[in-house]
Amino acid sequence: MLATPTIPPDPRDQVIYLVMPDRYADGDPTNNAHVNRQDPHAYHGGDLRGLTKQLDQIKDLGVTTIWITPVNDNQNGPLAGKYWGYHGYWMQDFEKLDEHMGSEADMHAFVDGAHARGLKVILDVVVNHAGYDAPIVKQKPEWFHHNGSIVDWNDAYQCENFDLVGLPDFASENKDVLAFMIKGWGSWITRFGLDGFREDTVRHAPMAFWHDFNAKMHATSRTPFFTVGEVSYHDPRKIAPYLRDAGLDSAFDFPMFETLNRVCAKGESMTKLAARFAEDKAYTDARMLSPFLDNHDEVRFATTAKGDERKIRLGLAALLTMRGIPSLTWGTEVGLQGGADPENRHDMPFGQNPALRAYTKQLLGLRREHAAFRRGWQATLYADDQVIAYRRQAPGSHAVVVLNNADHAVTRHIPNPGARWVDALDGTRYGRSLDVTLAPYQARVLLPR
Ligand SMILES: [Ca+2]
Ligand SMILES: [Ca+2]
């Protein structure tokens, strides 16, 4: 039995953990058709049973919500004789589970196992396009645009009405298409009791579609339902309208992704992070965004940081103490490296770098214990080229975070601390005058003492 919650669920208490099941853990070799682990474009054999066996380890890390990339029946043969649909984004069928993932019983066991541990599950959904060979494309030609592929990515009309890299583009303005998506994706909620959706390629379908689709999905779930969208703009002013009008609870924070890579991995001025925080006023509530260091479409943060563990730790500290609902990619907690797609989709290296995993777990523990990190408002206290300090504060909970991206030790006076402090990571104690010394690439997370 689940405990009765004493407070209403708040999405800001969540930490998302992105898993591509094919690349996580293989729990059933009987479904390993077309598996070739030496080929980054082929299936690697991971499945729902394997993921279920890892639930204790995922819970132990301290994340709270598992985002799985799509598990629908996908295109059966390889594209151009080479590229397989291991990632799940080439829908053959919008309701059926893919045979590589396991059985419906396996999906129930995964979701129920997550729920039994207090973990939530959000499924990646695709509404913009079908797989290259999906039967629906021939059955309902009038449900698709036939405009060819997007050429000009700055043309909003093309982005919504042309094909994404040749994938058949649904005529999302057609009400029969809306009904088809509501039926197909809604069945995943009613069959499995999912807690939310991660919504793919949001900027490629019209706002009105999203508004109606998400209203229906929220109404379909019998429990609080969370929608987070891939609105892949790097300008907050272009993301904010989707948070207001598309029925999204959250959107991935692509602008912050870019900035975190620039300042924490590449050593660019920390004033860029302060400037990014200053743009939060573009949003109704920036705490509802989902910042991230990397994902399955981007170069791994550890690679951008050239494997320097000090920079990886700096990035993790920033991500897990700033405003928002952070999203971690499988393996980021153990320093998994990889370049552009598909090199960013390596198999989960269980057991790699336990010290970095322990550091990630420590930060996630602080987040769980202190409401300031989850729900607090945020204000920048200090910023220069190497150092930024920001405050997080919620009722009864207060923290100051200081980050140094210099390759040398620095000392800074941080104004307005308002308390006496202790660094929760290494125990260093401070009085009311906050003169902070940081080692190269060090993060300090200060709590009142
Ligand atoms: Ca398998
Ligand atoms: Ca479209």
Coordinates of C-alpha atoms and ligand atoms in Angstrom, one line a residue:
M1 CA 0.0 0.0 0.0
L2 CA 1.2 3.5 -0.8
A3 CA 1.4 5.9 2.1
T4 CA -1.2 8.6 2.2
P5 CA 0.6 11.8 1.1
T6 CA 0.5 14.5 3.8
I7 CA 1.1 17.3 1.2
P8 CA -0.1 17.7 -2.3
P9 CA 2.3 16.3 -4.9
D10 CA 4.5 19.0 -6.3
P11 CA 6.4 18.5 -9.6
R12 CA 9.2 20.6 -8.2
D13 CA 10.0 17.7 -5.8
Q14 CA 10.9 15.4 -8.7
V15 CA 14.3 14.6 -10.2
I16 CA 14.0 13.0 -13.7
Y17 CA 16.3 10.1 -14.7
L18 CA 16.3 9.5 -18.5
V19 CA 16.7 5.9 -19.5
M20 CA 16.8 4.5 -23.1
P21 CA 15.8 0.9 -22.2
D22 CA 17.7 -0.7 -25.1
R23 CA 20.9 0.8 -23.7
Y24 CA 20.3 0.2 -19.9
A25 CA 20.0 -3.4 -18.9
D26 CA 19.3 -6.7 -20.6
G27 CA 17.0 -8.8 -18.4
D28 CA 15.7 -11.2 -21.1
P29 CA 17.9 -12.6 -23.8
T30 CA 15.0 -14.3 -25.5
N31 CA 13.9 -10.9 -27.0
N32 CA 17.3 -10.0 -28.4
A33 CA 16.6 -10.1 -32.1
H34 CA 19.0 -8.1 -34.2
V35 CA 21.2 -7.4 -31.2
N36 CA 24.8 -6.3 -32.0
R37 CA 26.4 -4.4 -29.1
Q38 CA 29.4 -3.5 -31.3
D39 CA 27.1 -1.5 -33.6
P40 CA 25.9 1.8 -32.2
H41 CA 23.0 1.8 -34.7
A42 CA 21.7 -1.6 -33.8
Y43 CA 19.7 -3.0 -30.9
H44 CA 21.8 -3.7 -27.7
G45 CA 19.3 -6.0 -25.9
G46 CA 18.2 -3.8 -23.0
D47 CA 14.5 -4.3 -22.0
L48 CA 11.9 -3.7 -19.4
R49 CA 12.8 -6.7 -17.3
G50 CA 16.4 -5.5 -17.1
L51 CA 15.3 -2.0 -16.1
T52 CA 13.0 -3.5 -13.4
K53 CA 15.9 -5.3 -11.9
Q54 CA 17.7 -2.0 -11.6
L55 CA 14.9 -0.2 -9.7
D56 CA 16.6 -0.5 -6.3
Q57 CA 19.8 1.0 -7.6
I58 CA 17.9 3.8 -9.3
K59 CA 15.9 4.5 -6.1
D60 CA 19.2 4.4 -4.1
L61 CA 20.7 7.1 -6.3
G62 CA 18.0 9.5 -5.2
V63 CA 16.2 10.3 -8.4
T64 CA 12.4 10.2 -8.3
T65 CA 11.0 9.9 -11.8
I66 CA 12.1 7.6 -14.6
W67 CA 11.6 8.9 -18.1
I68 CA 11.8 6.0 -20.6
T69 CA 12.3 6.7 -24.3
P70 CA 9.4 5.3 -26.4
V71 CA 8.7 1.6 -26.0
N72 CA 6.1 1.3 -28.8
D73 CA 6.3 -1.2 -31.6
N74 CA 8.9 0.3 -33.9
Q75 CA 10.0 0.0 -37.5
N76 CA 11.0 -3.6 -38.0
G77 CA 13.8 -3.4 -40.6
P78 CA 16.8 -1.1 -40.6
L79 CA 16.6 2.3 -42.4
A80 CA 19.0 2.4 -45.4
G81 CA 20.1 -1.1 -44.4
K82 CA 21.9 0.3 -41.3
Y83 CA 19.9 2.3 -38.8
W84 CA 17.6 0.3 -36.4
G85 CA 14.7 1.7 -34.4
Y86 CA 16.3 0.7 -31.0
H87 CA 15.6 4.2 -29.7
G88 CA 11.9 3.9 -30.1
Y89 CA 11.1 7.1 -32.1
W90 CA 10.0 5.4 -35.4
M91 CA 6.5 4.4 -34.5
Q92 CA 5.1 1.4 -36.3
D93 CA 2.1 1.2 -33.9
F94 CA 0.9 3.8 -31.4
E95 CA -0.6 1.3 -28.9
K96 CA 1.4 -1.9 -29.1
L97 CA 4.6 -2.6 -27.1
D98 CA 7.7 -3.3 -29.1
E99 CA 8.8 -7.0 -29.0
H100 CA 12.4 -6.0 -28.0
M101 CA 11.1 -4.4 -24.8
G102 CA 9.2 -7.5 -23.4
S103 CA 5.6 -8.3 -22.8
E104 CA 2.7 -6.2 -21.4
A105 CA 3.2 -8.1 -18.2
D106 CA 6.8 -6.9 -18.1
M107 CA 5.6 -3.3 -18.6
H108 CA 3.2 -3.7 -15.7
A109 CA 5.9 -5.2 -13.5
F110 CA 8.2 -2.3 -14.3
V111 CA 5.6 0.4 -13.6
D112 CA 4.3 -1.3 -10.5
G113 CA 7.8 -2.0 -9.2
A114 CA 8.6 1.7 -9.6
H115 CA 5.5 2.8 -7.8
A116 CA 6.2 0.3 -5.0
R117 CA 9.4 2.2 -4.4
G118 CA 7.9 5.6 -4.6
L119 CA 9.3 6.2 -8.1
K120 CA 7.2 7.8 -10.9
V121 CA 7.3 6.7 -14.5
I122 CA 6.9 9.0 -17.5
L123 CA 6.7 7.7 -21.0
D124 CA 8.2 9.4 -24.1
V125 CA 5.4 10.1 -26.6
V126 CA 5.6 11.1 -30.3
V127 CA 2.6 12.7 -31.9
N128 CA 4.3 14.7 -34.7
H129 CA 5.3 11.8 -37.1
A130 CA 5.0 8.1 -37.8
G131 CA 7.8 5.7 -38.5
Y132 CA 9.0 5.6 -42.1
D133 CA 7.1 2.3 -42.8
A134 CA 4.2 2.7 -40.5
P135 CA 1.0 1.1 -41.9
I136 CA -1.1 4.2 -40.9
V137 CA 0.8 6.2 -43.6
K138 CA -0.7 4.1 -46.3
Q139 CA -4.1 3.5 -44.6
K140 CA -4.8 7.2 -43.9
P141 CA -2.9 9.3 -46.5
E142 CA -5.2 12.2 -45.7
W143 CA -3.9 12.3 -42.1
F144 CA -0.4 13.3 -43.3
H145 CA 1.2 16.4 -44.8
H146 CA 3.0 15.7 -48.0
N147 CA 5.3 18.7 -48.1
G148 CA 8.8 17.0 -48.0
S149 CA 11.4 17.6 -45.4
I150 CA 12.1 20.7 -43.4
V151 CA 14.7 22.8 -45.2
D152 CA 14.6 26.1 -43.3
W153 CA 14.6 25.5 -39.5
N154 CA 13.9 29.1 -38.9
D155 CA 10.6 28.9 -40.8
A156 CA 7.9 28.2 -38.2
Y157 CA 5.4 27.0 -40.9
Q158 CA 7.9 24.5 -42.3
C159 CA 8.8 23.3 -38.8
E160 CA 5.1 22.5 -38.1
N161 CA 4.0 21.2 -41.5
F162 CA 7.0 19.6 -43.2
D163 CA 8.6 16.3 -42.5
L164 CA 11.2 16.0 -39.8
V165 CA 14.2 14.3 -41.5
G166 CA 11.8 12.5 -43.8
L167 CA 9.5 11.1 -41.1
P168 CA 5.8 11.2 -42.3
D169 CA 4.4 14.4 -40.7
F170 CA 0.9 14.0 -39.2
A171 CA -1.6 16.7 -40.2
S172 CA -2.0 17.6 -36.5
E173 CA -4.7 20.2 -37.3
N174 CA -7.0 17.3 -38.5
K175 CA -9.4 16.4 -35.6
D176 CA -9.3 12.8 -36.6
V177 CA -5.5 12.8 -36.0
L178 CA -6.1 14.4 -32.6
A179 CA -8.6 11.7 -31.8
F180 CA -6.2 9.0 -32.9
M181 CA -3.4 10.3 -30.7
I182 CA -5.7 10.7 -27.7
K183 CA -6.9 7.1 -28.1
G184 CA -3.4 5.7 -28.7
W185 CA -1.4 7.5 -26.1
G186 CA -4.3 7.6 -23.6
S187 CA -4.3 3.8 -23.6
W188 CA -0.8 3.9 -22.2
I189 CA -2.1 5.8 -19.2
T190 CA -5.2 3.6 -18.6
R191 CA -3.3 0.3 -19.2
F192 CA -0.3 1.0 -17.1
G193 CA -1.0 3.8 -14.7
L194 CA 1.7 6.1 -15.9
D195 CA 2.6 9.3 -14.1
G196 CA 3.3 11.5 -17.0
F197 CA 4.6 12.0 -20.5
R198 CA 7.8 13.4 -22.0
E199 CA 6.6 14.9 -25.2
D200 CA 8.8 14.8 -28.3
T201 CA 9.3 17.5 -30.9
V202 CA 6.8 20.0 -29.4
R203 CA 7.7 22.8 -31.7
H204 CA 6.8 20.6 -34.8
A205 CA 3.1 20.4 -33.9
P206 CA 0.7 23.3 -33.5
M207 CA 0.0 24.9 -30.1
A208 CA -3.7 24.2 -30.4
F209 CA -3.0 20.5 -30.9
W210 CA -0.9 20.3 -27.7
H211 CA -3.4 22.3 -25.7
D212 CA -6.2 19.8 -26.6
F213 CA -4.1 16.7 -26.4
N214 CA -2.6 17.6 -23.0
A215 CA -6.0 18.6 -21.5
K216 CA -7.3 15.1 -22.5
M217 CA -4.2 13.3 -21.1
H218 CA -4.5 15.1 -17.8
A219 CA -8.2 14.2 -17.6
T220 CA -7.5 10.6 -18.6
S221 CA -5.2 9.9 -15.6
R222 CA -6.8 9.1 -12.3
T223 CA -3.7 10.4 -10.5
P224 CA -1.8 13.7 -10.9
F225 CA -0.3 13.7 -14.3
F226 CA 2.9 15.5 -15.4
T227 CA 3.8 16.7 -18.9
V228 CA 7.2 17.9 -19.9
G229 CA 7.9 19.0 -23.4
E230 CA 10.9 19.0 -25.7
V231 CA 10.6 22.6 -26.9
S232 CA 14.0 22.7 -28.4
Y233 CA 14.7 26.5 -28.5
H234 CA 17.6 28.1 -26.8
D235 CA 15.7 31.3 -26.2
P236 CA 13.5 31.5 -23.1
R237 CA 11.1 33.9 -24.9
K238 CA 10.3 31.1 -27.4
I239 CA 9.8 28.4 -24.7
A240 CA 7.6 30.5 -22.4
P241 CA 4.5 30.6 -24.7
Y242 CA 4.4 26.7 -24.7
L243 CA 4.4 26.6 -20.9
R244 CA 1.5 29.0 -20.9
D245 CA -0.6 27.6 -23.8
A246 CA 0.4 24.1 -24.7
G247 CA -0.9 22.3 -21.6
L248 CA 2.7 21.5 -20.5
D249 CA 3.5 21.4 -16.8
S250 CA 7.2 21.7 -17.7
A251 CA 9.6 22.1 -20.5
F252 CA 13.2 21.0 -20.9
D253 CA 15.5 24.0 -20.2
F254 CA 17.6 24.1 -23.4
P255 CA 18.9 27.6 -22.8
M256 CA 20.2 26.5 -19.4
F257 CA 21.7 23.3 -21.0
E258 CA 23.7 25.5 -23.3
T259 CA 24.8 27.8 -20.5
L260 CA 25.8 25.0 -18.1
N261 CA 28.0 23.4 -20.8
R262 CA 29.5 26.8 -21.6
V263 CA 30.4 27.8 -18.0
C264 CA 31.0 24.5 -16.2
A265 CA 32.5 22.4 -19.0
K266 CA 34.1 25.0 -21.3
G267 CA 35.2 27.5 -18.7
E268 CA 33.3 30.5 -20.2
S269 CA 32.4 33.4 -17.9
M270 CA 30.2 32.6 -15.0
T271 CA 28.5 36.0 -15.7
K272 CA 26.7 34.0 -18.5
L273 CA 25.0 31.9 -15.9
A274 CA 24.0 34.9 -14.0
A275 CA 22.6 36.4 -17.2
R276 CA 20.7 33.2 -17.9
F277 CA 19.1 33.3 -14.4
A278 CA 18.1 36.9 -15.0
E279 CA 16.1 35.8 -18.0
D280 CA 13.9 33.6 -15.7
K281 CA 11.5 36.5 -15.7
A282 CA 10.4 35.4 -19.2
Y283 CA 8.6 32.5 -17.5
T284 CA 5.6 32.4 -15.3
D285 CA 7.6 30.2 -12.9
A286 CA 11.2 29.1 -13.9
R287 CA 11.1 26.5 -11.1
M288 CA 8.8 24.4 -13.4
L289 CA 11.5 24.1 -16.1
S290 CA 13.6 21.0 -16.3
P291 CA 17.4 21.8 -16.7
F292 CA 19.9 19.2 -17.8
L293 CA 23.5 18.7 -18.6
D294 CA 23.0 16.4 -21.5
N295 CA 20.5 14.1 -23.1
H296 CA 20.2 11.4 -25.7
D297 CA 20.4 13.9 -28.5
E298 CA 23.3 15.9 -27.3
V299 CA 27.1 15.4 -26.7
R300 CA 27.6 14.0 -23.2
F301 CA 28.6 16.7 -20.7
A302 CA 31.5 14.5 -19.5
T303 CA 32.8 14.6 -23.1
T304 CA 32.4 18.4 -23.4
A305 CA 34.3 18.6 -20.1
K306 CA 37.0 16.4 -21.7
G307 CA 36.5 13.9 -18.9
D308 CA 37.7 16.3 -16.2
E309 CA 35.9 14.9 -13.2
R310 CA 36.2 18.3 -11.4
K311 CA 34.2 19.9 -14.1
I312 CA 31.6 17.1 -14.1
R313 CA 31.2 17.6 -10.4
L314 CA 30.8 21.3 -10.9
G315 CA 28.1 20.8 -13.5
L316 CA 26.3 18.3 -11.3
A317 CA 26.4 20.6 -8.3
A318 CA 25.0 23.5 -10.4
L319 CA 22.3 21.3 -12.0
L320 CA 21.1 19.8 -8.7
T321 CA 21.0 23.0 -6.6
M322 CA 19.5 25.4 -9.1
R323 CA 15.8 26.1 -9.7
G324 CA 13.9 23.6 -11.7
I325 CA 13.1 19.9 -11.9
P326 CA 16.5 18.5 -12.9
S327 CA 16.9 15.8 -15.5
L328 CA 19.8 13.4 -15.4
T329 CA 20.7 11.1 -18.4
W330 CA 21.6 7.5 -17.7
G331 CA 25.3 7.2 -16.9
T332 CA 25.9 10.9 -16.3
E333 CA 26.1 10.0 -12.6
V334 CA 29.1 7.8 -13.3
G335 CA 30.8 10.0 -15.9
L336 CA 29.7 8.2 -19.0
Q337 CA 31.3 9.9 -22.1
G338 CA 30.1 10.0 -25.7
G339 CA 30.1 12.4 -28.7
A340 CA 27.2 13.2 -31.0
D341 CA 24.4 10.7 -31.7
P342 CA 24.7 7.7 -31.5
E343 CA 28.0 7.9 -29.5
N344 CA 26.0 9.6 -26.7
R345 CA 23.9 6.4 -26.3
H346 CA 26.4 3.9 -24.9
D347 CA 25.2 1.1 -22.7
M348 CA 24.9 1.9 -19.0
P349 CA 28.4 1.3 -17.5
F350 CA 27.2 -0.1 -14.1
G351 CA 29.9 0.1 -11.5
Q352 CA 32.0 2.8 -13.3
N353 CA 33.2 5.6 -11.0
P354 CA 31.5 4.9 -7.7
A355 CA 33.0 8.1 -6.2
L356 CA 31.2 10.3 -8.7
R357 CA 28.0 8.3 -8.2
A358 CA 28.3 8.9 -4.5
Y359 CA 28.8 12.6 -5.1
T360 CA 25.6 12.7 -7.2
K361 CA 23.8 10.8 -4.5
Q362 CA 25.0 13.2 -1.9
L363 CA 23.7 16.2 -3.9
L364 CA 20.4 14.5 -4.5
G365 CA 20.1 13.8 -0.8
L366 CA 20.6 17.5 0.0
R367 CA 17.9 18.2 -2.5
R368 CA 15.5 15.8 -0.9
E369 CA 16.2 17.0 2.6
H370 CA 16.1 20.8 2.0
A371 CA 13.0 22.4 0.4
A372 CA 15.1 25.4 -0.6
F373 CA 16.7 23.3 -3.4
R374 CA 13.4 21.9 -4.6
R375 CA 10.9 24.7 -4.2
G376 CA 12.8 27.7 -3.2
W377 CA 13.0 31.0 -5.0
Q378 CA 16.4 31.9 -6.4
A379 CA 18.5 35.0 -6.4
T380 CA 22.1 35.7 -7.6
L381 CA 24.2 37.1 -4.8
Y382 CA 27.5 37.5 -6.7
A383 CA 28.9 36.8 -10.2
D384 CA 32.2 37.5 -12.0
D385 CA 34.1 35.6 -14.7
Q386 CA 35.1 32.7 -12.4
V387 CA 32.6 32.7 -9.5
I388 CA 28.9 32.8 -9.1
A389 CA 26.9 32.6 -5.8
Y390 CA 23.2 32.2 -5.6
R391 CA 20.7 31.8 -2.8
R392 CA 17.8 29.4 -2.7
Q393 CA 15.2 30.0 -0.1
A394 CA 11.8 28.4 0.8
P395 CA 9.8 28.7 4.1
G396 CA 12.1 27.3 6.8
S397 CA 14.8 26.3 4.4
H398 CA 17.8 28.4 3.1
A399 CA 21.0 27.7 1.2
V400 CA 23.7 29.5 -0.7
V401 CA 25.6 27.8 -3.5
V402 CA 29.1 29.1 -4.6
L403 CA 30.7 27.8 -7.9
N404 CA 34.2 28.3 -9.1
N405 CA 35.0 27.5 -12.8
A406 CA 38.6 28.7 -12.6
D407 CA 41.6 26.3 -13.0
H408 CA 43.1 27.9 -9.8
A409 CA 41.9 28.5 -6.3
V410 CA 40.0 31.7 -5.6
T411 CA 38.6 33.6 -2.6
R412 CA 35.6 35.8 -2.8
H413 CA 33.5 37.8 -0.3
I414 CA 29.8 36.9 -0.8
P415 CA 27.4 39.6 0.3
N416 CA 24.2 39.3 2.3
P417 CA 24.6 35.7 3.7
G418 CA 22.2 36.4 6.6
A419 CA 23.3 33.4 8.7
R420 CA 26.3 31.4 9.8
W421 CA 27.0 28.6 7.4
V422 CA 28.5 25.2 6.9
D423 CA 29.5 23.6 3.6
A424 CA 27.2 20.5 3.4
L425 CA 29.7 18.8 1.1
D426 CA 33.0 19.1 3.1
G427 CA 32.1 20.5 6.5
T428 CA 33.9 23.9 6.1
R429 CA 32.4 26.4 8.6
Y430 CA 31.8 30.1 8.1
G431 CA 30.7 33.0 10.3
R432 CA 28.4 35.8 9.3
S433 CA 31.0 37.4 7.0
L434 CA 31.1 35.0 4.1
D435 CA 34.7 34.9 2.7
V436 CA 34.8 31.8 0.7
T437 CA 37.9 30.0 -0.7
L438 CA 37.3 27.5 -3.5
A439 CA 39.7 25.0 -5.0
P440 CA 39.8 24.8 -8.9
Y441 CA 36.4 23.9 -10.2
Q442 CA 35.0 23.5 -6.7
A443 CA 31.3 23.9 -5.7
R444 CA 30.3 24.7 -2.2
V445 CA 26.8 24.1 -1.0
L446 CA 26.2 26.2 2.2
L447 CA 23.5 25.5 4.7
P448 CA 22.8 27.6 7.9
R449 CA 24.5 26.1 11.0
Ligands
CA1 CA 16.7 -8.4 -24.0
CA2 CA 4.4 18.5 -37.8

